[in-house]
C-alpha positions as a printed Julia matrix, in Angstrom:
437×3 Matrix{Float64}:
  -0.38  -0.38    0.16
   2.91   2.07   -0.76
   2.07   3.7    -3.41
  -1.43   5.23   -4.77
  -2.05   2.78   -7.83
  -1.54  -0.57   -5.28
  -4.07   0.54   -2.7
  -6.66   2.04   -4.82
  -9.36   0.01   -3.48
  -9.96  -1.72   -0.56
 -13.38  -2.97    0.35
 -14.39  -3.03    3.67
 -16.92  -3.65    5.59
 -16.73  -0.92    8.53
 -20.15   0.48    9.9
 -20.54   4.15    9.57
 -23.35   3.26   12.84
 -26.11   5.02   11.45
 -29.61   4.29   11.66
 -31.69   2.63    8.35
 -33.34   6.41    6.63
 -36.42   4.74    5.79
 -36.46   4.14    9.8
 -39.37   6.19   11.74
 -40.62   7.57    8.19
 -43.19  10.2     9.39
 -46.98   8.79    7.76
 -47.96  10.59    4.88
 -51.36  11.88    3.52
 -51.59   9.86   -0.15
 -51.87  13.34   -1.69
 -50.65  16.06   -0.23
 -51.45  19.82   -1.11
 -47.87  21.25   -1.94
 -49.3   24.55    0.63
 -49.56  22.79    3.46
 -46.52  22.56    5.41
 -46.58  22.67    8.76
 -44.06  20.83   10.75
 -40.49  19.78    9.85
 -39.2   17.67   12.18
 -35.4   16.67   13.07
 -35.25  13.18   13.14
 -31.34  12.36   13.37
 -28.15  13.72   13.31
 -25.31  11.57   12.25
 -21.25  12.28   12.66
 -19.36  11.73    9.76
 -15.71  10.71   10.12
 -13.22  12.39   11.98
 -11.58  14.62    9.11
 -14.33  14.77    6.43
 -13.45  17.69    3.78
 -16.76  17.21    1.81
 -19.28  14.86    1.9
 -21.64  14.14   -1.04
 -24.99  13.0    -1.63
 -27.36  10.62   -3.19
 -30.44   9.07   -3.37
 -31.39   5.53   -2.2
 -33.47   2.89   -4.87
 -36.58   4.73   -3.55
 -35.33   8.12   -3.98
 -34.61   9.72   -0.51
 -31.2   11.17   -0.08
 -28.51   9.38    1.65
 -24.4   10.4     2.35
 -23.03   8.58   -0.16
 -18.97   9.96   -0.38
 -17.17  11.19    2.81
 -14.04  12.87    1.53
 -11.31  12.89    4.31
  -7.45  14.2     4.13
  -6.34  10.65    3.86
  -9.04   9.02    1.76
 -12.93   8.76    0.22
 -15.13   6.4     1.96
 -17.99   5.4    -0.24
 -21.4    4.54    1.68
 -23.95   1.88    0.87
 -28.16   2.47    1.58
 -27.76   1.97    5.25
 -24.73   4.28    6.01
 -21.94   1.77    6.23
 -18.48   1.72    4.52
 -18.2   -0.29    1.4
 -15.14   0.86   -0.06
 -12.19   3.25    1.01
  -9.82   5.17   -1.55
  -6.34   5.55   -0.03
  -5.43   8.99   -0.83
  -2.35   9.69    0.69
   0.36   7.44    2.34
   2.47   7.22    5.02
   6.02   6.87    3.04
   5.35   9.61    0.6
   3.89  12.61    2.26
   4.75  14.58   -1.47
   1.38  13.77   -2.94
  -1.38  16.14   -3.33
  -4.79  15.74   -4.01
  -7.52  17.38   -5.7
 -10.9   16.27   -5.46
 -13.66  17.83   -8.28
 -17.25  17.12   -8.59
 -20.19  18.02  -10.71
 -23.57  19.73  -10.74
 -24.95  16.57  -11.46
 -23.48  14.74   -8.77
 -23.16  11.45  -10.62
 -19.15  10.65  -10.04
 -15.59  12.08   -8.56
 -12.77  12.68   -9.89
  -9.71  12.55   -7.83
  -6.44  14.1    -9.42
  -3.15  12.75   -7.46
  -0.2   14.89   -7.87
   3.32  13.61   -6.66
   6.47  15.64   -7.37
   6.49  19.96   -7.22
   8.5   21.26   -9.55
   9.78  25.25   -9.36
  10.09  25.95  -12.72
   6.22  25.75  -13.42
   5.48  26.54   -9.94
   3.2   23.47  -10.33
   2.68  19.7    -9.4
   3.68  17.73  -12.09
   3.52  13.73  -12.19
   0.4   12.04  -11.17
  -2.55   9.98  -11.87
  -6.22  10.58  -12.2
  -9.43   8.6   -11.41
 -12.97   8.9   -12.02
 -14.88   7.02   -9.48
 -19.3    6.6    -9.5
 -20.63   7.71   -5.9
 -20.9    3.55   -5.35
 -17.4    3.51   -5.63
 -16.52   1.47   -8.89
 -13.61   3.39  -10.95
 -14.93   3.89  -14.41
 -11.58   5.86  -15.68
  -7.74   5.93  -14.53
  -5.27   7.56  -16.2
  -2.31   6.24  -14.88
   0.17   8.91  -16.15
  -1.14  12.31  -15.96
   0.51  15.32  -16.21
  -0.91  18.02  -17.28
  -1.55  20.84  -14.71
  -5.25  21.61  -15.63
  -8.02  21.15  -13.07
 -10.34  17.99  -14.47
 -13.64  17.88  -13.89
 -15.46  14.28  -13.91
 -18.19  13.77  -16.88
 -21.37  12.62  -15.23
 -21.12   9.58  -17.74
 -18.12   8.97  -15.92
 -15.66   8.15  -19.22
 -14.18  11.36  -19.83
 -12.95  14.66  -17.73
 -12.79  18.18  -18.82
  -9.67  20.07  -17.54
  -7.9   23.46  -17.98
  -5.06  25.05  -17.53
  -4.67  26.51  -13.77
  -4.37  29.77  -12.09
  -0.29  29.27  -12.46
  -0.46  28.3   -15.77
  -1.54  30.39  -19.48
  -5.25  30.64  -20.47
  -6.69  28.24  -23.43
  -9.51  25.71  -24.39
 -10.86  22.82  -22.06
  -9.28  19.54  -22.92
 -11.3   16.67  -23.26
  -9.13  13.71  -21.8
 -10.58   9.6   -22.13
  -8.6    6.66  -21.61
  -6.99   6.96  -25.16
  -5.63  10.31  -24.29
  -7.18  13.84  -25.39
 -10.42  13.71  -27.35
 -10.0   17.26  -29.25
  -6.45  17.11  -30.42
  -6.83  20.63  -31.89
  -6.77  22.2   -27.83
  -3.28  20.77  -27.42
  -0.91  23.69  -27.99
  -3.86  26.14  -28.12
  -4.37  26.09  -31.88
  -7.62  25.68  -34.38
 -10.36  27.24  -34.7
 -12.64  25.64  -31.49
 -11.14  28.03  -29.02
 -11.56  32.29  -29.1
  -7.96  33.9   -29.55
  -6.74  35.04  -25.93
  -9.5   33.24  -23.59
  -9.81  31.32  -20.61
 -12.09  28.62  -19.26
 -13.39  29.63  -15.74
 -16.32  27.21  -15.78
 -17.25  23.96  -16.7
 -20.4   22.38  -16.69
 -22.85  19.42  -18.15
 -25.78  18.45  -19.65
 -27.46  15.36  -17.43
 -25.75  12.04  -19.79
 -22.73  14.42  -20.49
 -23.18  14.45  -24.24
 -22.59  18.26  -24.44
 -20.31  20.53  -22.27
 -20.98  24.2   -21.38
 -17.72  26.22  -21.06
 -17.31  30.02  -19.82
 -14.5   31.85  -20.77
 -13.58  34.8   -20.49
 -10.49  37.58  -21.2
 -10.32  40.48  -19.4
 -13.5   41.73  -19.03
 -15.66  39.85  -22.42
 -17.47  36.95  -21.53
 -18.34  33.71  -23.78
 -20.38  30.62  -23.15
 -19.24  27.79  -25.81
 -20.96  24.7   -26.04
 -18.91  21.13  -27.05
 -19.46  17.86  -27.47
 -18.53  15.29  -25.37
 -16.11  14.45  -27.98
 -14.83  17.92  -28.07
 -16.01  19.4   -31.33
 -17.62  23.18  -30.58
 -21.29  23.09  -31.21
 -21.87  27.36  -31.14
 -20.57  29.98  -29.2
 -22.83  32.47  -27.28
 -21.36  36.22  -27.28
 -21.49  37.85  -23.7
 -22.63  34.19  -22.48
 -21.52  33.22  -19.18
 -21.71  30.24  -16.44
 -24.49  27.06  -18.7
 -27.21  24.81  -17.49
 -28.73  22.27  -19.24
 -32.76  21.46  -19.51
 -33.71  18.04  -19.02
 -35.78  17.98  -21.9
 -32.06  18.68  -24.09
 -34.45  20.57  -26.67
 -32.68  24.03  -25.03
 -30.34  25.32  -21.87
 -30.35  28.54  -19.83
 -26.89  30.75  -19.09
 -26.2   33.71  -17.21
 -26.01  36.47  -19.85
 -23.73  39.17  -19.23
 -24.52  42.46  -19.01
 -28.31  41.27  -18.53
 -29.08  38.33  -16.81
 -30.82  35.51  -17.31
 -31.02  34.2   -21.35
 -31.99  31.24  -23.15
 -30.99  29.02  -26.41
 -31.71  25.94  -28.13
 -28.95  23.06  -29.03
 -27.86  25.21  -32.55
 -27.0   28.21  -30.24
 -30.45  30.83  -31.35
 -31.15  32.22  -28.35
 -33.96  34.08  -26.86
 -34.54  36.3   -24.25
 -35.02  35.92  -20.08
 -35.82  38.43  -17.47
 -32.71  40.97  -17.34
 -32.22  40.02  -13.41
 -28.74  39.48  -11.94
 -28.91  35.59  -11.02
 -27.39  32.36  -12.25
 -29.42  29.54  -13.51
 -29.63  27.12  -10.77
 -32.53  24.29  -11.19
 -34.87  23.39  -14.27
 -38.5   21.48  -14.01
 -38.31  17.76  -15.32
 -40.71  19.07  -18.26
 -38.0   21.62  -18.99
 -40.52  24.36  -18.52
 -39.69  26.55  -15.79
 -36.29  27.52  -13.96
 -34.79  28.46  -10.62
 -32.75  31.19  -10.74
 -30.85  32.15   -7.62
 -28.72  35.63   -6.84
 -27.2   36.07   -3.06
 -29.72  37.65   -2.14
 -33.32  35.76   -3.74
 -34.65  33.26   -6.1
 -36.88  33.71   -9.16
 -38.89  31.44  -11.27
 -38.68  31.9   -14.65
 -41.49  30.57  -17.27
 -38.71  29.28  -20.2
 -41.34  29.83  -23.15
 -41.92  33.69  -22.34
 -38.96  33.82  -20.45
 -41.17  36.03  -18.04
 -40.0   36.14  -14.41
 -43.03  34.53  -12.53
 -41.92  35.29   -9.25
 -39.35  36.54   -6.7
 -38.31  35.44   -3.06
 -36.12  37.06   -0.93
 -35.12  36.94    2.58
 -35.92  40.64    3.87
 -32.24  42.09    3.95
 -30.65  44.17    6.6
 -27.06  44.74    7.4
 -24.49  44.0     9.82
 -23.95  46.34   13.07
 -20.05  47.52   12.8
 -17.99  50.3    14.3
 -15.99  53.12   12.81
 -12.24  54.41   13.68
 -13.22  55.75   17.0
 -15.21  52.11   18.76
 -18.94  53.78   18.0
 -21.26  51.98   16.54
 -22.62  52.03   13.11
 -24.49  50.13   10.1
 -22.48  49.03    7.01
 -22.88  48.19    4.12
 -22.37  44.59    4.19
 -25.71  42.32    3.34
 -26.57  40.65    6.27
 -27.76  37.32    4.78
 -27.04  34.99    1.66
 -28.25  32.16   -0.45
 -25.99  29.4    -1.19
 -27.81  25.65   -2.04
 -30.96  24.72   -3.59
 -32.7   21.81   -4.29
 -36.26  21.0    -5.71
 -38.75  17.82   -6.26
 -38.91  17.33  -10.11
 -42.27  19.37  -10.31
 -41.08  22.41   -8.14
 -44.03  21.99   -5.63
 -41.06  22.25   -2.66
 -38.14  23.66   -2.62
 -35.06  23.69   -0.33
 -32.69  26.86    0.31
 -29.32  26.66    2.2
 -28.79  30.01    3.87
 -27.29  32.25    6.39
 -27.37  35.73    8.31
 -23.62  36.81    8.63
 -22.52  39.19   12.08
 -18.56  40.64   12.62
 -16.37  40.04   14.73
 -14.26  42.37   16.86
 -11.87  39.9    18.34
 -10.11  43.19   20.37
 -12.55  44.65   21.94
  -9.83  47.52   22.19
  -9.3   48.48   18.9
 -12.55  48.39   15.44
 -10.68  45.65   13.19
 -13.06  43.33   12.44
 -13.95  40.28   10.42
 -16.69  38.66    9.29
 -18.42  35.68   10.4
 -21.48  33.9    10.02
 -24.16  34.09   12.5
 -26.71  31.71   12.23
 -27.64  28.88    9.07
 -31.1   28.51    7.78
 -33.01  26.48    5.52
 -36.14  27.95    3.67
 -39.22  25.86    2.5
 -41.05  27.88   -0.76
 -43.75  26.44   -2.33
 -44.21  26.4    -6.52
 -45.54  29.95   -6.14
 -42.83  31.64   -3.98
 -44.71  31.25   -0.71
 -42.26  30.7     2.43
 -43.94  27.88    4.22
 -41.25  27.34    6.58
 -38.05  28.75    8.31
 -35.64  26.3    10.59
 -32.84  28.01   12.28
 -29.76  25.77   12.73
 -26.94  26.89   14.98
 -24.06  29.17   12.7
 -21.67  27.61   10.97
 -22.83  24.14   10.78
 -23.7   23.96    7.19
 -22.35  26.97    5.83
 -19.08  26.01    4.15
 -18.56  26.33    0.17
 -18.67  22.5     0.32
 -22.08  22.24    2.61
 -24.97  20.22    0.26
 -28.49  19.68    0.49
 -31.06  17.69   -1.29
 -34.97  16.99   -1.41
 -36.77  12.91   -1.13
 -37.93  12.84   -4.73
 -42.17  12.49   -3.07
 -40.93  15.82   -1.07
 -41.12  14.19    2.4
 -37.17  14.26    3.75
 -34.52  16.36    3.5
 -31.15  15.9     4.35
 -28.45  18.41    4.68
 -24.17  17.62    5.36
 -21.98  20.1     6.32
 -18.22  19.08    7.08
 -18.79  17.18   10.45
 -22.18  15.68   10.28
 -25.31  14.86    8.25
 -28.94  16.12    9.59
 -32.13  14.4     8.68
 -35.29  16.52    8.43
 -39.0   15.23    8.09
 -41.34  16.94    6.39
 -45.2   16.79    7.45
 -47.13  18.05    5.01
 -51.37  17.86    4.98
 -54.15  19.47    6.56
 -53.22  21.86   10.55
 -53.61  20.23   13.16
 -56.81  21.99   15.53
């Protein structure tokens, strides 16, 4: 087990010591009304293994959210439906500390990419020789690049058979590179030549369609932005001027993108654009039929009709300002936003939407000086119906789920929501029906 490629997969049966997620399910009405959410109860909180940096949530066979992967400093653990560890992947060995590991996981949360880098080059100011793996959330290895020496940031495709990387911050910008078991799919990208990429631009974000057959790339050059859409083979399909982050519709007939200087835009798979609302928000999630779109900013959530491009409703928590102090220590009102939305999930028909957010406050480590630092005050889960009505707000201790790696996921039937932080996972049951007298 001295090297990564000799200790990639170890099958274990160690228990994660959690109860089955289906245990003690609350009674549900057969036909619950979306607007009748009346109670949220915490079912249990399970600790994550010591040293967990990130927890990925998946779904079991019945559509209930369950922890699937715990990324730790020394290894990655994959869990079954009952929370038992069924596989461990070693990230770091005792006899070779000169290893750096980077973990990548896309929006679809179907696969996880593991980039192992060994040896530091002062000339390139980067980590060089290494390996790259893709696993699905059940721990099955779907791709292994044994000699992966490129200083890129490979994002795994949800199909698991290829990854898209781009140069890191210490290297010159350039086009995305599509890697698979045979090497590089888009040969034109090597050397940054060809007609598939705008001159001088660099990649800033990559998004996949649900099946991995299309890839949306956000590119930038100074203040200029473009969105480019590629096939899974790395061939450019079309380009969207001033386009930003791309989100593909599950109906495979169109996509949404953030249009710089305007707001939300839409395009079909040929690249023909249509206007969306002029709001400063990023496309977040399509309904299962592709007719509605949730868009999120730091301060509000909006529902958009895809066919008309009209904003149907907008929800936001009341924004305040964080109390501060001036240079003399006198209390003042700062302009720092008090509230921020972080993560969103919804049932397929949008009958129930859950939002993970946080309120902020200033800390003053030295009471005799006005220097301050921003800190999380409280975490919140908001329950919203299809019409933008706030049904319920749950307040949690500050910092519990406020890390960038935090995750929130609803069950398929909208009866359970699970929130994962870096040290624990909390399960909540959602009681919907006629209010009790």
